[in-house]
Coordinates of C-alpha atoms in Angstrom, one line a residue:
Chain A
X233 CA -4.3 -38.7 -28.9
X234 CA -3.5 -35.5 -26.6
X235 CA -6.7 -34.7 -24.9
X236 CA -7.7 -31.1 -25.8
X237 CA -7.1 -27.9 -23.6
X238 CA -9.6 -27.1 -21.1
X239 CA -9.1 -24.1 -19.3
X240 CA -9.5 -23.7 -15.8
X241 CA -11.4 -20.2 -15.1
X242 CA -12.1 -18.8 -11.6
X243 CA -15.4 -17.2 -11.4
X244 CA -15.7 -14.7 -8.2
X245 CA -19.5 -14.4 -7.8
X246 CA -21.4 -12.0 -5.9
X247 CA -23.9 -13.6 -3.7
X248 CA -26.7 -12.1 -4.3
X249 CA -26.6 -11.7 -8.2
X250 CA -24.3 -13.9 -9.8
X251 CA -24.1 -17.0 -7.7
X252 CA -27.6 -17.2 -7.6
X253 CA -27.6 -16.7 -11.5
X254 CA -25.3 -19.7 -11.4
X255 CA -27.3 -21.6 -9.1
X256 CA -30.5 -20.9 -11.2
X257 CA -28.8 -22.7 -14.4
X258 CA -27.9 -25.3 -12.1
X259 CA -31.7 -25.7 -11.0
X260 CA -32.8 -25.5 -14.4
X261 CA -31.0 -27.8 -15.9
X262 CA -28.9 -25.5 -17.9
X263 CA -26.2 -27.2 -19.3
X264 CA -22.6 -25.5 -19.1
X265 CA -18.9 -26.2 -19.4
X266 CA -17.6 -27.8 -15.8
X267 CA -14.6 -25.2 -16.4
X268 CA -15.3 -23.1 -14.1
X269 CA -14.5 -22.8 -10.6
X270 CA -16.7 -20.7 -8.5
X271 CA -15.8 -18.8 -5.5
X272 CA -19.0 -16.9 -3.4
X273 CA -18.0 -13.5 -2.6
X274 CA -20.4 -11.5 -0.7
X275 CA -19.9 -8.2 -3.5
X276 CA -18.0 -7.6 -6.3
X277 CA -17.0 -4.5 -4.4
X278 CA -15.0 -7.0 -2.3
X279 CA -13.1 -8.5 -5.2
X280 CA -9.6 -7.2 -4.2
X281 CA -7.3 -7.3 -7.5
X282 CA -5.2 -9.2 -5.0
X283 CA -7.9 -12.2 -5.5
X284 CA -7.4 -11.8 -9.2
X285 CA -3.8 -11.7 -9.2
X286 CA -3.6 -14.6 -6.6
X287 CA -5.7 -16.8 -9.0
X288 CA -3.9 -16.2 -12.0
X289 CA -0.2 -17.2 -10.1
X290 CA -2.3 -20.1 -8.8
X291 CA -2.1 -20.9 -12.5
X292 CA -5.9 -19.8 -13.2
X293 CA -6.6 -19.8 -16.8
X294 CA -9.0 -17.3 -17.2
X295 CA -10.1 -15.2 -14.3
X296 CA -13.7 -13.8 -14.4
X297 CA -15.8 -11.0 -11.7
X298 CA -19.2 -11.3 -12.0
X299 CA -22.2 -8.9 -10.1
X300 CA -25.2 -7.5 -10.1
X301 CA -26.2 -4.9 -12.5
X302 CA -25.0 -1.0 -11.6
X303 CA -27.7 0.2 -9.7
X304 CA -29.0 -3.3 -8.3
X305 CA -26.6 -3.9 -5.6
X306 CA -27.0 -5.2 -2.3
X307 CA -25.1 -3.1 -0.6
X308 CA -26.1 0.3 -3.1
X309 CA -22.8 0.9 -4.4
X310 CA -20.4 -1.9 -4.3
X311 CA -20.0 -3.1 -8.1
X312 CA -19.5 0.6 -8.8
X313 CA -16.6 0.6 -7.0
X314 CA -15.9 -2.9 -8.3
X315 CA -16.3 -1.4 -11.7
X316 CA -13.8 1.3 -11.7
X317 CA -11.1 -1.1 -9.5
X318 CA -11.1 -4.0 -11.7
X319 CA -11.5 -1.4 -15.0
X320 CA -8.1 -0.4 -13.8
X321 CA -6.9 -4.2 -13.3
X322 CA -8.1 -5.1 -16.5
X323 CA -5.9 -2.1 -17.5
X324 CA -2.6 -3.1 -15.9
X325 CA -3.1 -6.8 -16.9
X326 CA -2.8 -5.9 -20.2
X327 CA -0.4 -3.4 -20.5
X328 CA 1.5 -5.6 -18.9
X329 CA 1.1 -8.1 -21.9
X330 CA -1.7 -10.8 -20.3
X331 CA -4.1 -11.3 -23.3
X332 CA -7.5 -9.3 -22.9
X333 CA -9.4 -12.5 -22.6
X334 CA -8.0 -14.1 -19.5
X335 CA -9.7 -11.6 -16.9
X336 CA -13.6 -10.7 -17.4
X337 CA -16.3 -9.0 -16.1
X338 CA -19.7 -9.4 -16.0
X339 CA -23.1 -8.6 -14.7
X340 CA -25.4 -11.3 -13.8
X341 CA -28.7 -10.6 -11.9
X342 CA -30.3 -13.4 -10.2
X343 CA -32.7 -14.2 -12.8
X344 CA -30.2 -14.6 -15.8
X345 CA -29.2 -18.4 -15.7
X346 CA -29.4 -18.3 -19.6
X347 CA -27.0 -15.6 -19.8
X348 CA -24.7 -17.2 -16.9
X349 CA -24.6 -20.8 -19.0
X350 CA -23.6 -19.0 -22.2
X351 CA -21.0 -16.8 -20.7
X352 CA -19.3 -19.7 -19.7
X353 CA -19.7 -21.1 -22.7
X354 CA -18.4 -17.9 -24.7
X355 CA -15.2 -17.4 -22.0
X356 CA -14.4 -21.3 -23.0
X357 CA -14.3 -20.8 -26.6
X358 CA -11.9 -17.5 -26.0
X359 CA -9.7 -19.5 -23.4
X360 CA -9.9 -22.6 -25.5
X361 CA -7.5 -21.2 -28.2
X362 CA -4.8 -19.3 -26.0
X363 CA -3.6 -22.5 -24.2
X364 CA -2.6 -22.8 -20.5
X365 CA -1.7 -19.7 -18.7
X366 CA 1.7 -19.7 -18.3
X367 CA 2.8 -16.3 -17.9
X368 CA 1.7 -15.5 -14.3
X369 CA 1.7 -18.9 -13.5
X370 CA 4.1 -19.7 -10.2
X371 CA 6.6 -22.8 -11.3
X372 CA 9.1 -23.5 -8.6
Chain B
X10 CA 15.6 32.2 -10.0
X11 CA 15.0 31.0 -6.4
X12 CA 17.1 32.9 -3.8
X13 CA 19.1 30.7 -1.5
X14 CA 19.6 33.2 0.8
X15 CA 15.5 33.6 0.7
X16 CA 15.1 30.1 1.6
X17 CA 17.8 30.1 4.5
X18 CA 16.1 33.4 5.7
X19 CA 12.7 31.6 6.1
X20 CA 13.7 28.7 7.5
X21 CA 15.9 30.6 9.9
X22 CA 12.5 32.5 11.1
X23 CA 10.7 29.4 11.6
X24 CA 13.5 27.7 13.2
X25 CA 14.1 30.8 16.1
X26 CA 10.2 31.4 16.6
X27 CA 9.9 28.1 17.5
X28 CA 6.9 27.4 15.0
X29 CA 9.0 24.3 13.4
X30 CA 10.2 21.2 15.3
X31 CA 12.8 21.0 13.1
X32 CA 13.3 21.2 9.3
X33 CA 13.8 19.0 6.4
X34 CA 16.2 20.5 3.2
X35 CA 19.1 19.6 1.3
X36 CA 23.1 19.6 2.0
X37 CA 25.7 19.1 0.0
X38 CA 27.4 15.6 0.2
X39 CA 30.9 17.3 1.7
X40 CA 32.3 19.2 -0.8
X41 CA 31.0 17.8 -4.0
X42 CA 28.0 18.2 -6.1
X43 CA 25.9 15.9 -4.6
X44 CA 22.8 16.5 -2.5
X45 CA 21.0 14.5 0.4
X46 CA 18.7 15.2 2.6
X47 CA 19.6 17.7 5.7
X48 CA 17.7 17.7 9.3
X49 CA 18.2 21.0 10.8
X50 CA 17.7 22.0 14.3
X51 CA 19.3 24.6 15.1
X52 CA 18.7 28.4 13.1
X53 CA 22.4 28.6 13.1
X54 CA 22.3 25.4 10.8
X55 CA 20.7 26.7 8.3
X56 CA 24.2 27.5 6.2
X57 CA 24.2 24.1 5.8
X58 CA 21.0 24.3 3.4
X59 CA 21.3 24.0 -0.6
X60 CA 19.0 24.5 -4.0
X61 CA 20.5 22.7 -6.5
X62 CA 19.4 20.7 -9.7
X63 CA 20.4 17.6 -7.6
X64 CA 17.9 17.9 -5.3
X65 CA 15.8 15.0 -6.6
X66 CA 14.5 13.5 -3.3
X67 CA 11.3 13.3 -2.3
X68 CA 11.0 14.7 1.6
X69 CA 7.8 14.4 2.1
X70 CA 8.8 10.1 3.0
X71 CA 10.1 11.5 5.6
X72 CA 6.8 12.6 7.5
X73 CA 5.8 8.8 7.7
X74 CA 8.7 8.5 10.6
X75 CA 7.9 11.7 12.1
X76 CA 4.0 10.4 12.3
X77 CA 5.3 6.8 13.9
X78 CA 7.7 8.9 16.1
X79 CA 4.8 10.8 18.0
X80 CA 2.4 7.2 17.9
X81 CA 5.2 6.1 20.3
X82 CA 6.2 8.9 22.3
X83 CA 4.3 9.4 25.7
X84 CA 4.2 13.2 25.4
X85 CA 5.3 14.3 21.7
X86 CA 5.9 17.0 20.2
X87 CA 3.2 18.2 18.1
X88 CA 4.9 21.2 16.4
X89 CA 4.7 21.2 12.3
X90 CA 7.6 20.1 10.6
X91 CA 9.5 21.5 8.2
X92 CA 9.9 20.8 4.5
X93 CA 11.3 22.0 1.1
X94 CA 9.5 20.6 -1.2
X95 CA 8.9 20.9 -5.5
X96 CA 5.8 21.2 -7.4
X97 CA 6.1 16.7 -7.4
X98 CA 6.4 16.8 -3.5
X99 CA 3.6 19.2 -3.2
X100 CA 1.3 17.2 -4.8
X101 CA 2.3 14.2 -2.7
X102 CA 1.6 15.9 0.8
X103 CA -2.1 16.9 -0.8
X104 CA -2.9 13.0 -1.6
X105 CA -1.1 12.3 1.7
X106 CA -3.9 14.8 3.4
X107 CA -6.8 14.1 1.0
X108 CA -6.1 10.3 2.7
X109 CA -6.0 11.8 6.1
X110 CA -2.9 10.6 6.9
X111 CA -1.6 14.5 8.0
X112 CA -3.1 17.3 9.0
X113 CA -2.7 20.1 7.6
X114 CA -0.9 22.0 10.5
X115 CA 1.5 18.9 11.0
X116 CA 4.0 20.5 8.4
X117 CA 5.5 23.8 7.5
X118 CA 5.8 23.8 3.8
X119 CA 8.5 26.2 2.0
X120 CA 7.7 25.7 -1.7
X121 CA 10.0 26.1 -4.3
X122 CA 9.5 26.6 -8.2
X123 CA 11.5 24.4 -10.6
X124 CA 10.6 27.6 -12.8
X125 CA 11.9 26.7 -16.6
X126 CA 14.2 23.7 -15.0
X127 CA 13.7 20.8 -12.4
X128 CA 16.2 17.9 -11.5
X129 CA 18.9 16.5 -12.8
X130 CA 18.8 12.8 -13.6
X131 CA 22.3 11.9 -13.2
X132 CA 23.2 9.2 -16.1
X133 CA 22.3 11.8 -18.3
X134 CA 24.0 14.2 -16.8
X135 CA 27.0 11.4 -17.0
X136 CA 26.2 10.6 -20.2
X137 CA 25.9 14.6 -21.4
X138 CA 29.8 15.1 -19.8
X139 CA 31.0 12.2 -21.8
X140 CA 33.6 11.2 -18.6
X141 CA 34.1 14.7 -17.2
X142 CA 33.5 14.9 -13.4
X143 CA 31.5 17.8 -12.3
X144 CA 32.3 20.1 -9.4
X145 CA 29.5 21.5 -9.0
X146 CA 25.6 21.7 -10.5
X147 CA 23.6 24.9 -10.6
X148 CA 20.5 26.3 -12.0
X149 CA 21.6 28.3 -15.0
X150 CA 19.0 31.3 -16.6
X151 CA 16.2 30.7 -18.6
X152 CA 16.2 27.2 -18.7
X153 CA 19.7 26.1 -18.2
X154 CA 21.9 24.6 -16.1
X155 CA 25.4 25.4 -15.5
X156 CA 27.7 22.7 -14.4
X157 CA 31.1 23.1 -13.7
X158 CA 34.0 21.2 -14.8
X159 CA 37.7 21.3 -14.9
X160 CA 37.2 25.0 -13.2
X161 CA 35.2 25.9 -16.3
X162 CA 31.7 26.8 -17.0
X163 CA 29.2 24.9 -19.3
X164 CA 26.0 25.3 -19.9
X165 CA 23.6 23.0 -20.7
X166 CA 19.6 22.9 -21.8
X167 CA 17.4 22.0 -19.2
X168 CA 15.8 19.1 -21.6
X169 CA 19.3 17.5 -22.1
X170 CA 19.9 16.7 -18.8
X171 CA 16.6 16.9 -16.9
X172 CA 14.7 13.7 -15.3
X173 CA 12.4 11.9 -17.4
X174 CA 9.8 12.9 -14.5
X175 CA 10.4 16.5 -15.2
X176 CA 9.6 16.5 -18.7
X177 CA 6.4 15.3 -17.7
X178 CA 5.6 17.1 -15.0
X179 CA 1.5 18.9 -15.2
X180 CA 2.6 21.0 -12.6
X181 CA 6.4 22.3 -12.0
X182 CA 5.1 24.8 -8.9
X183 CA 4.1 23.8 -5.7
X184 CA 0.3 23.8 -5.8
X185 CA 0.3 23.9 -1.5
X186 CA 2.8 25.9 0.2
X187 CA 3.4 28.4 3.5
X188 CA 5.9 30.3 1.8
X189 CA 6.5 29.9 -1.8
X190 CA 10.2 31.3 -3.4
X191 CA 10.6 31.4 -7.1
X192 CA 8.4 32.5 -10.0
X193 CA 5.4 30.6 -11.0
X194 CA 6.0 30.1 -14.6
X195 CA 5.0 27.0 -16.7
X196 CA 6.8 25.2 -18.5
X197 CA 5.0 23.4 -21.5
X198 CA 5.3 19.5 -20.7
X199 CA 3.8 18.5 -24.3
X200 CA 2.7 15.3 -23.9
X201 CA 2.6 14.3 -20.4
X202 CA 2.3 10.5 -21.1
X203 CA 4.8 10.0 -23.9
X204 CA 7.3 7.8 -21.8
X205 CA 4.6 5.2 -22.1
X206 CA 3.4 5.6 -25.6
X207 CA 5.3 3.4 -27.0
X208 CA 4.6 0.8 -24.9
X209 CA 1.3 0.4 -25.4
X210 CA 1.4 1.0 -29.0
X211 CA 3.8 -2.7 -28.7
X212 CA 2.0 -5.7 -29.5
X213 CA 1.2 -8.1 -26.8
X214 CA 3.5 -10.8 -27.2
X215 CA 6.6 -7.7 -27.3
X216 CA 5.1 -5.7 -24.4
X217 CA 5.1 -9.2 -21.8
X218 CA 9.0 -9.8 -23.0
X219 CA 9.8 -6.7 -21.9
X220 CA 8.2 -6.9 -18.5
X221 CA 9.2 -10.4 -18.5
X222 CA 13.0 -8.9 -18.7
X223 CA 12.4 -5.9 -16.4
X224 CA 10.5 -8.0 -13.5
X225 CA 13.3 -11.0 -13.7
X226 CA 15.7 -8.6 -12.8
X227 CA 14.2 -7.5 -9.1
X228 CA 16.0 -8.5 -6.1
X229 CA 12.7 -7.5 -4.0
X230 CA 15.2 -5.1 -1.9
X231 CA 11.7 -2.7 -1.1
X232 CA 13.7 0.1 -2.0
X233 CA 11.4 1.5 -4.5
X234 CA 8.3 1.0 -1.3
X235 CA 10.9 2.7 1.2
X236 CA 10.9 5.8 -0.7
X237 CA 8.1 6.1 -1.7
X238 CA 6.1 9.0 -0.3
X239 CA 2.6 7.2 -0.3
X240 CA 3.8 3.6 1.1
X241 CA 3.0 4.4 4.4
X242 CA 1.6 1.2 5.8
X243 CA 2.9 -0.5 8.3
X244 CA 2.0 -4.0 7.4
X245 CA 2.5 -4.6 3.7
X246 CA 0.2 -6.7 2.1
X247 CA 2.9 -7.7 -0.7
X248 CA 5.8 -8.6 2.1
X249 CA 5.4 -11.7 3.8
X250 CA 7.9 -10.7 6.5
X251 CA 6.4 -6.9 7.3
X252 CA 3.7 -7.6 9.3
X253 CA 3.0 -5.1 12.6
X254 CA 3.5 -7.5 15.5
X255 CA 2.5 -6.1 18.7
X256 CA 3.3 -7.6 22.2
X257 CA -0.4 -8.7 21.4
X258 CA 0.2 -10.9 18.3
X259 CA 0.1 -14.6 19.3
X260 CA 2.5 -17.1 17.0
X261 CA -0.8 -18.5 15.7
X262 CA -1.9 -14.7 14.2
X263 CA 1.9 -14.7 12.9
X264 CA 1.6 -18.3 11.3
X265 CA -2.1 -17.4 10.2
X266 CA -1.4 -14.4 8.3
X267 CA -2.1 -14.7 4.3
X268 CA 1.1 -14.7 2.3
X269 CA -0.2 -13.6 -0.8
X270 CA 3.4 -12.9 -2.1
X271 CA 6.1 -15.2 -1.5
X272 CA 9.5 -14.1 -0.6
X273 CA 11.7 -15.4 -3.2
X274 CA 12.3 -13.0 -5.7
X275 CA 11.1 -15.7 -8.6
X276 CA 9.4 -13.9 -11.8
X277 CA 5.8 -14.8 -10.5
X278 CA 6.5 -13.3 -7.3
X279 CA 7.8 -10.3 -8.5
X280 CA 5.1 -10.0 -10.9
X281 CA 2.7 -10.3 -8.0
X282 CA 4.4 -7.6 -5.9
X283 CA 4.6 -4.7 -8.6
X284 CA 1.0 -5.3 -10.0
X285 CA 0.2 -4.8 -6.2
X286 CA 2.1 -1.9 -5.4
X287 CA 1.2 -0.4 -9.6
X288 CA -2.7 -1.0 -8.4
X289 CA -2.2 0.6 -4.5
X290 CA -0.5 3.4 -6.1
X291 CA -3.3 4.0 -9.1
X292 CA -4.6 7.1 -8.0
X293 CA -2.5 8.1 -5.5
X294 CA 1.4 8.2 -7.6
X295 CA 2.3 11.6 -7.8
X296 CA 4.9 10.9 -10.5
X297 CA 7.8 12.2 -8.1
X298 CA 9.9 9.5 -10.4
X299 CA 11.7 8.6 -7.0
X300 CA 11.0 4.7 -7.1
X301 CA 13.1 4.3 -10.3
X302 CA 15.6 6.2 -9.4
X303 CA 16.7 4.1 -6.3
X304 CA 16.0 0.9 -8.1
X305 CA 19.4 -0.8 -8.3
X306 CA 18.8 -3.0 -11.2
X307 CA 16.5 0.5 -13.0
X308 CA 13.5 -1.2 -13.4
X309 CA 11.8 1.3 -15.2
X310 CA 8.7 1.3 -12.5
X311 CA 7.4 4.7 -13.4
X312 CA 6.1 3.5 -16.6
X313 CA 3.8 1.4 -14.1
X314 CA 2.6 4.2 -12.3
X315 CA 2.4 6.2 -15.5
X316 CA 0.0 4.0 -16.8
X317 CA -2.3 4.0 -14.0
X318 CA -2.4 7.9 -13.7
X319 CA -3.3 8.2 -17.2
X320 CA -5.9 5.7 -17.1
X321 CA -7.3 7.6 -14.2
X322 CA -7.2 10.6 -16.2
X323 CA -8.8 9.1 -19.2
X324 CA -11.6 6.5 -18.0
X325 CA -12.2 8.4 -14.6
X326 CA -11.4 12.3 -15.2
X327 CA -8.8 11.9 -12.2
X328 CA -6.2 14.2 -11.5
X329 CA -3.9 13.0 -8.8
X330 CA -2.6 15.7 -5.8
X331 CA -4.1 19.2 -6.9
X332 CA -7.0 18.9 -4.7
X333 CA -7.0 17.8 -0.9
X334 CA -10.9 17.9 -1.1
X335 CA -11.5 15.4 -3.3
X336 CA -12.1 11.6 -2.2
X337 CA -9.1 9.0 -3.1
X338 CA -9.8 7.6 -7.1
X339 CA -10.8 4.1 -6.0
X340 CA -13.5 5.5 -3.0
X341 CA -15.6 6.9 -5.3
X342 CA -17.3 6.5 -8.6
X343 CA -19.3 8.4 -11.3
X344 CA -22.8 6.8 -12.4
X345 CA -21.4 7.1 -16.3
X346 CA -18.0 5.2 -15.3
X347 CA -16.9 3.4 -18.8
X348 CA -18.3 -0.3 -18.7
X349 CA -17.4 -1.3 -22.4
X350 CA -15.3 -4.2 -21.2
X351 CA -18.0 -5.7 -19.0
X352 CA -20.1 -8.8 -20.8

């Protein structure tokens, strides 16, 4: 029997919000899927759609920015800019025919384990279906 | 109708007064139709200057080498340069000053109208003649052009011949100018994003096999970055081999360096590169068209940039190059910025 697709999704977490979101569903026991592959960034403001693009020709499935909540950034205004950036990635990705799904954003405060383990869980169940990313994927 | 002899008269005065180093226009290719870009130094040059519908270059590229040019000189020149530009190369020397990258007083701008016209874009124009060869190209009245063939005249309407860019032009007069020639009349550009309407209106699946085809196709010559007006760096992040060594860079720093593109010109590499260049230029692409038009294998890349500038316009309220004032679209943000697609 053909084991079933798991997709692989990088997770660019901001330090202060996110990763510690992820690291409080860790501490609590929260159980999620081990799909994801998180990187610590120190703000989503740093995210360079570079990043994004480089993960998904690394043959990322599923590529998801995650930071604090506008107006609770560490550095004031950082996931503002990351908003209207990676709004514009988001844009270009599809247009250029990547499926909506495969790049996310979220906002994940510190305290929001719960919502951190079922975002993973939700991005899993999107990815699950699409298959392996092939289209940005490098192959030589 | 924009007077040559207007435009040779003022550049002759800022020539002889000395107020311009030297100044940027258009010749004729030697006797035919065809235009590039002219250098004059001298005022008795100036004959030499043309205004014609095949004027389609973008001089305002040409102030990045004038910048590196006085960076390495020990005592440079410092005089403005000269330029003609159009309503598209206006609005590229305002983002290029609205980043800082000029000052203001760096160039001597002559300005002049497209009025009901622009450029040519010369596969229509081909295409139009069915086979004929064209002497020569002029601006016709009231929204014409008049190209002549076989010692006779035909005229032709502007729309049937005229770029893609120009039909979608917001802005057909310079918006920043010393001198301006030519009336400031406005020509209705309807739609200013239908070349990419029906691209998005494609389903997903249709829109990545057409990219798929298109980005296949590059050889990764960089002609599309060298003429561009706002790819100034001098490292590019998406070229492996352009990095700015200095008699300071050690062969560690070289071998260090992040290749985040690769060289070969593979689909995912070329992928990579015009996401990166579509992204740098969100914002900051003036629509001047002049990336596609050098591509030699016509990727259509300004229904990249197309794209982005209306998805400034729309999310973001951005209009690119009217305002030197305002901050660059990705260094700033509104509070009420759409978030819709964020969980």
């Amino acid at each position: 029997m053909a084991a079933e697709f798991e997709p692989r999704i990088v997770a660019f977490l901001c330090k202060w919000c996110s990763s510690a979101g992820a690291d409080l569903a860790g501490v609590s026991r929260m159980e999620y899927p081990p799909n994801v592959i998180p990187i610590q960034v120190m703000c989503s403001g740093s995210v360079s759609p570079l990043y994004v693009f480089s993960a998904l020709s690394h043959g990322a499935d599923g590529v998801l920015v995650s930071g604090c909540h506008p107006g609770d950034c560490h550095y004031i205004k950082g996931n503002y800019y990351a908003r209207r950036r990676l709004a514009l990635v988001k844009k270009l990705l599809e247009y250029i025919g990547l499926e909506p799904q495969r790049f996310q954003m979220s906002w994940v405060s510190a305290t929001e384990g719960v919502k951190f383990s079922q975002l993973i869980y939700d991005l899993v169940k999107e990815l699950k279906p699409l298959g392996p990313q092939t289209k940005f994927r490098r192959n030589y | 109708m924009v007077s040559l002899d207007q435009l040779k008269e003022e550049v002759k005065k800022a020539l002889s007064s000395g107020k311009v180093k030297y100044f940027i226009g258009y010749e004729n290719i030697g006797s035919g139709w065809q235009v590039r870009p002219a250098f004059i130094r001298q005022p008795e040059d100036v004959d030499r200057l043309v205004w014609t519908p095949a004027c389609f270059h973008n001089l305002v590229r040409f102030l990045h080498d004038e910048k590196r040019r006085r960076a390495r000189e020990k005592n440079p020149d410092i005089r403005p340069v000269g330029l003609v530009v159009k309503g598209c190369d206006s609005r590229s020397i305002n983002v290029l000053l609205q980043e800082k990258y000029i000052e203001r007083n760096d160039v001597y701008i002559i300005g002049v109208s497209c009025e009901l016209t622009g450029v040519i874009n010369i596969t229509k124009l081909n295409q139009h003649l069915n086979g004929l060869k064209p002497q020569k190209v002029l601006f016709g009245s009231k929204g014409t052009f008049k190209v002549i063939v076989d010692d006779r005249e035909i005229e032709i309407e502007a729309p049937d011949i005229l770029a893609d860019r120009c039909l979608e032009c917001p802005a057909n007069f310079p918006v920043i100018a010393d001198v301006i020639l030519g009336e400031e009349i406005k020509r209705n550009p309807g739609n200013r994003y239908q070349s990419i309407s029906a691209y998005e209106k494609m389903a997903l699946d249709e829109r990545w096999s057409f990219w798929q085809q298109q980005f296949s196709r590059c050889l990764r010559c960089y002609a599309c970055r060298s003429v561009c007006p706002m790819c100034y760096c001098d490292e590019c992040v998406a070229d492996s081999i352009a990095y700015a060594v200095t008699a300071e860079t050690t062969a560690d720093e070289k071998a260090q360096k992040t290749r985040w593109v690769e060289r070969n010109p593979e689909l995912s590499e070329n992928i990579f590169y015009h996401l990166v260049r579509a992204i740098h230029l969100a914002g900051r692409c003036v629509d001047c068209g002049e990336c596609e038009r050098v591509c030699p294998v016509e990727i259509p890349l300004r229904l990249l940039n197309k794209k982005m500038e209306k998805e400034a316009k729309e999310l973001f309220g951005y209009e690119v190059g009217f305002d030197p004032a305002q901050p660059p679209l990705i260094a700033c943000f509104r509070d009420n910025d759409p978030q819709d697609f964020i969980r």
